[in-house]
mmCIF file with all atom_site columns, C-alpha atoms in Angstrom:
data_model
loop_
_atom_site.group_PDB
_atom_site.id
_atom_site.type_symbol
_atom_site.label_atom_id
_atom_site.label_alt_id
_atom_site.label_comp_id
_atom_site.label_asym_id
_atom_site.label_entity_id
_atom_site.label_seq_id
_atom_site.pdbx_PDB_ins_code
_atom_site.Cartn_x
_atom_site.Cartn_y
_atom_site.Cartn_z
_atom_site.occupancy
_atom_site.B_iso_or_equiv
_atom_site.pdbx_formal_charge
_atom_site.auth_seq_id
_atom_site.auth_comp_id
_atom_site.auth_asym_id
_atom_site.auth_atom_id
_atom_site.pdbx_PDB_model_num
ATOM 1  C CA . MET A 1 1  ? 80.638 116.683 108.681 1.00 0.00 ? 1  MET A CA 1
ATOM 2  C CA . PRO A 1 2  ? 83.795 118.357 109.944 1.00 0.00 ? 2  PRO A CA 1
ATOM 3  C CA . TYR A 1 3  ? 86.954 117.999 107.817 1.00 0.00 ? 3  TYR A CA 1
ATOM 4  C CA . TRP A 1 4  ? 85.126 116.230 104.974 1.00 0.00 ? 4  TRP A CA 1
ATOM 5  C CA . GLN A 1 5  ? 87.360 114.881 102.177 1.00 0.00 ? 5  GLN A CA 1
ATOM 6  C CA . ALA A 1 6  ? 85.805 112.896 99.345  1.00 0.00 ? 6  ALA A CA 1
ATOM 7  C CA . PHE A 1 7  ? 87.819 110.022 97.910  1.00 0.00 ? 7  PHE A CA 1
ATOM 8  C CA . SER A 1 8  ? 85.390 108.001 95.760  1.00 0.00 ? 8  SER A CA 1
ATOM 9  C CA . TYR A 1 9  ? 81.922 107.984 94.227  1.00 0.00 ? 9  TYR A CA 1
ATOM 10 C CA . ASP A 1 10 ? 79.659 104.993 94.892  1.00 0.00 ? 10 ASP A CA 1
ATOM 11 C CA . LYS A 1 11 ? 77.328 104.519 91.901  1.00 0.00 ? 11 LYS A CA 1
ATOM 12 C CA . LYS A 1 12 ? 75.059 102.115 93.787  1.00 0.00 ? 12 LYS A CA 1
ATOM 13 C CA . GLN A 1 13 ? 74.430 104.632 96.577  1.00 0.00 ? 13 GLN A CA 1
ATOM 14 C CA . ARG A 1 14 ? 74.738 107.624 94.230  1.00 0.00 ? 14 ARG A CA 1
ATOM 15 C CA . ALA A 1 15 ? 76.857 109.303 96.873  1.00 0.00 ? 15 ALA A CA 1
ATOM 16 C CA . MET A 1 16 ? 80.405 110.385 97.580  1.00 0.00 ? 16 MET A CA 1
ATOM 17 C CA . LEU A 1 17 ? 82.464 108.414 100.074 1.00 0.00 ? 17 LEU A CA 1
ATOM 18 C CA . GLY A 1 18 ? 84.974 110.225 102.197 1.00 0.00 ? 18 GLY A CA 1
ATOM 19 C CA . ILE A 1 19 ? 87.007 110.747 105.317 1.00 0.00 ? 19 ILE A CA 1
ATOM 20 C CA . HIS A 1 20 ? 85.509 112.971 107.990 1.00 0.00 ? 20 HIS A CA 1
ATOM 21 C CA . ALA A 1 21 ? 85.037 113.519 111.692 1.00 0.00 ? 21 ALA A CA 1
ATOM 22 C CA . LEU A 1 22 ? 82.098 112.004 113.511 1.00 0.00 ? 22 LEU A CA 1
ATOM 23 C CA . VAL A 1 23 ? 78.932 113.830 112.589 1.00 0.00 ? 23 VAL A CA 1
ATOM 24 C CA . TYR A 1 24 ? 76.966 116.352 114.583 1.00 0.00 ? 24 TYR A CA 1
ATOM 25 C CA . TRP A 1 25 ? 73.435 117.640 114.431 1.00 0.00 ? 25 TRP A CA 1
ATOM 26 C CA . TYR A 1 26 ? 72.208 121.208 114.893 1.00 0.00 ? 26 TYR A CA 1
ATOM 27 C CA . ASP A 1 27 ? 69.044 120.394 116.836 1.00 0.00 ? 27 ASP A CA 1
ATOM 28 C CA . GLY A 1 28 ? 70.798 119.906 120.142 1.00 0.00 ? 28 GLY A CA 1
ATOM 29 C CA . TYR A 1 29 ? 70.090 123.178 121.913 1.00 0.00 ? 29 TYR A CA 1
ATOM 30 C CA . LYS A 1 30 ? 67.289 121.808 124.095 1.00 0.00 ? 30 LYS A CA 1
ATOM 31 C CA . LYS A 1 31 ? 69.399 118.819 125.130 1.00 0.00 ? 31 LYS A CA 1
ATOM 32 C CA . THR A 1 32 ? 72.867 120.308 125.553 1.00 0.00 ? 32 THR A CA 1
ATOM 33 C CA . GLY A 1 33 ? 72.538 124.081 125.666 1.00 0.00 ? 33 GLY A CA 1
ATOM 34 C CA . THR A 1 34 ? 74.559 124.387 122.448 1.00 0.00 ? 34 THR A CA 1
ATOM 35 C CA . ASP A 1 35 ? 73.585 124.183 118.799 1.00 0.00 ? 35 ASP A CA 1
ATOM 36 C CA . LYS A 1 36 ? 75.466 120.953 118.140 1.00 0.00 ? 36 LYS A CA 1
ATOM 37 C CA . ILE A 1 37 ? 75.213 117.396 119.392 1.00 0.00 ? 37 ILE A CA 1
ATOM 38 C CA . PHE A 1 38 ? 78.330 115.426 118.457 1.00 0.00 ? 38 PHE A CA 1
ATOM 39 C CA . GLU A 1 39 ? 78.270 111.710 117.904 1.00 0.00 ? 39 GLU A CA 1
ATOM 40 C CA . PRO A 1 40 ? 80.286 110.078 120.727 1.00 0.00 ? 40 PRO A CA 1
ATOM 41 C CA . ASP A 1 41 ? 83.892 108.973 120.089 1.00 0.00 ? 41 ASP A CA 1
ATOM 42 C CA . SER A 1 42 ? 82.823 105.506 121.277 1.00 0.00 ? 42 SER A CA 1
ATOM 43 C CA . ASN A 1 43 ? 81.213 105.077 117.830 1.00 0.00 ? 43 ASN A CA 1
ATOM 44 C CA . ILE A 1 44 ? 84.661 104.892 116.204 1.00 0.00 ? 44 ILE A CA 1
ATOM 45 C CA . GLY A 1 45 ? 85.158 101.385 114.829 1.00 0.00 ? 45 GLY A CA 1
ATOM 46 C CA . LYS A 1 46 ? 81.440 100.555 114.844 1.00 0.00 ? 46 LYS A CA 1
ATOM 47 C CA . PRO A 1 47 ? 79.689 100.026 111.523 1.00 0.00 ? 47 PRO A CA 1
ATOM 48 C CA . ARG A 1 48 ? 77.486 103.127 111.283 1.00 0.00 ? 48 ARG A CA 1
ATOM 49 C CA . SER A 1 49 ? 78.430 104.355 107.842 1.00 0.00 ? 49 SER A CA 1
ATOM 50 C CA . THR A 1 50 ? 77.732 103.150 104.327 1.00 0.00 ? 50 THR A CA 1
ATOM 51 C CA . GLY A 1 51 ? 81.312 103.629 103.219 1.00 0.00 ? 51 GLY A CA 1
ATOM 52 C CA . CYS A 1 52 ? 82.918 106.656 104.815 1.00 0.00 ? 52 CYS A CA 1
ATOM 53 C CA . LEU A 1 53 ? 85.951 106.525 107.080 1.00 0.00 ? 53 LEU A CA 1
ATOM 54 C CA . ARG A 1 54 ? 84.919 108.262 110.285 1.00 0.00 ? 54 ARG A CA 1
ATOM 55 C CA . LEU A 1 55 ? 87.504 109.631 112.692 1.00 0.00 ? 55 LEU A CA 1
ATOM 56 C CA . THR A 1 56 ? 87.602 111.586 115.915 1.00 0.00 ? 56 THR A CA 1
ATOM 57 C CA . LEU A 1 57 ? 87.542 115.339 115.421 1.00 0.00 ? 57 LEU A CA 1
ATOM 58 C CA . LYS A 1 58 ? 91.242 115.584 116.342 1.00 0.00 ? 58 LYS A CA 1
ATOM 59 C CA . ASP A 1 59 ? 92.295 112.809 113.941 1.00 0.00 ? 59 ASP A CA 1
ATOM 60 C CA . ALA A 1 60 ? 90.101 114.090 111.101 1.00 0.00 ? 60 ALA A CA 1
ATOM 61 C CA . ARG A 1 61 ? 91.679 117.529 111.446 1.00 0.00 ? 61 ARG A CA 1
ATOM 62 C CA . ARG A 1 62 ? 95.171 116.000 111.400 1.00 0.00 ? 62 ARG A CA 1
ATOM 63 C CA . VAL A 1 63 ? 94.439 114.035 108.194 1.00 0.00 ? 63 VAL A CA 1
ATOM 64 C CA . PHE A 1 64 ? 92.755 117.077 106.599 1.00 0.00 ? 64 PHE A CA 1
ATOM 65 C CA . GLU A 1 65 ? 95.731 119.339 107.286 1.00 0.00 ? 65 GLU A CA 1
ATOM 66 C CA . TRP A 1 66 ? 98.310 116.702 106.310 1.00 0.00 ? 66 TRP A CA 1
ATOM 67 C CA . SER A 1 67 ? 96.806 115.519 103.017 1.00 0.00 ? 67 SER A CA 1
ATOM 68 C CA . LYS A 1 68 ? 96.389 117.339 99.736  1.00 0.00 ? 68 LYS A CA 1
ATOM 69 C CA . VAL A 1 69 ? 94.120 117.105 96.692  1.00 0.00 ? 69 VAL A CA 1
ATOM 70 C CA . GLY A 1 70 ? 95.184 114.218 94.481  1.00 0.00 ? 70 GLY A CA 1
ATOM 71 C CA . ASP A 1 71 ? 96.622 112.015 97.257  1.00 0.00 ? 71 ASP A CA 1
ATOM 72 C CA . MET A 1 72 ? 95.810 108.344 96.716  1.00 0.00 ? 72 MET A CA 1
ATOM 73 C CA . VAL A 1 73 ? 93.473 106.681 99.221  1.00 0.00 ? 73 VAL A CA 1
ATOM 74 C CA . VAL A 1 74 ? 93.560 102.891 99.527  1.00 0.00 ? 74 VAL A CA 1
ATOM 75 C CA . VAL A 1 75 ? 90.913 101.227 101.714 1.00 0.00 ? 75 VAL A CA 1
ATOM 76 C CA . HIS A 1 76 ? 91.317 97.627  102.890 1.00 0.00 ? 76 HIS A CA 1
ATOM 77 C CA . ASN A 1 77 ? 88.854 95.295  104.603 1.00 0.00 ? 77 ASN A CA 1
#
């Protein structure tokens, strides 16, 4: 996941939660002619995660470069 930044551990899922760009898969060569298939930006705002905050690649990069280790993350419903 590009620009991954963990912010919490979920004991129930036994997994880290974080902020990252939409995911991509490496099995895309046959379909796209490249190694990666990116999830479409139209998935932003749709519930497809079990707790992560998913951003466009551009926005995830901006947050990654702007933030630093130890910054507080507050998530609201």
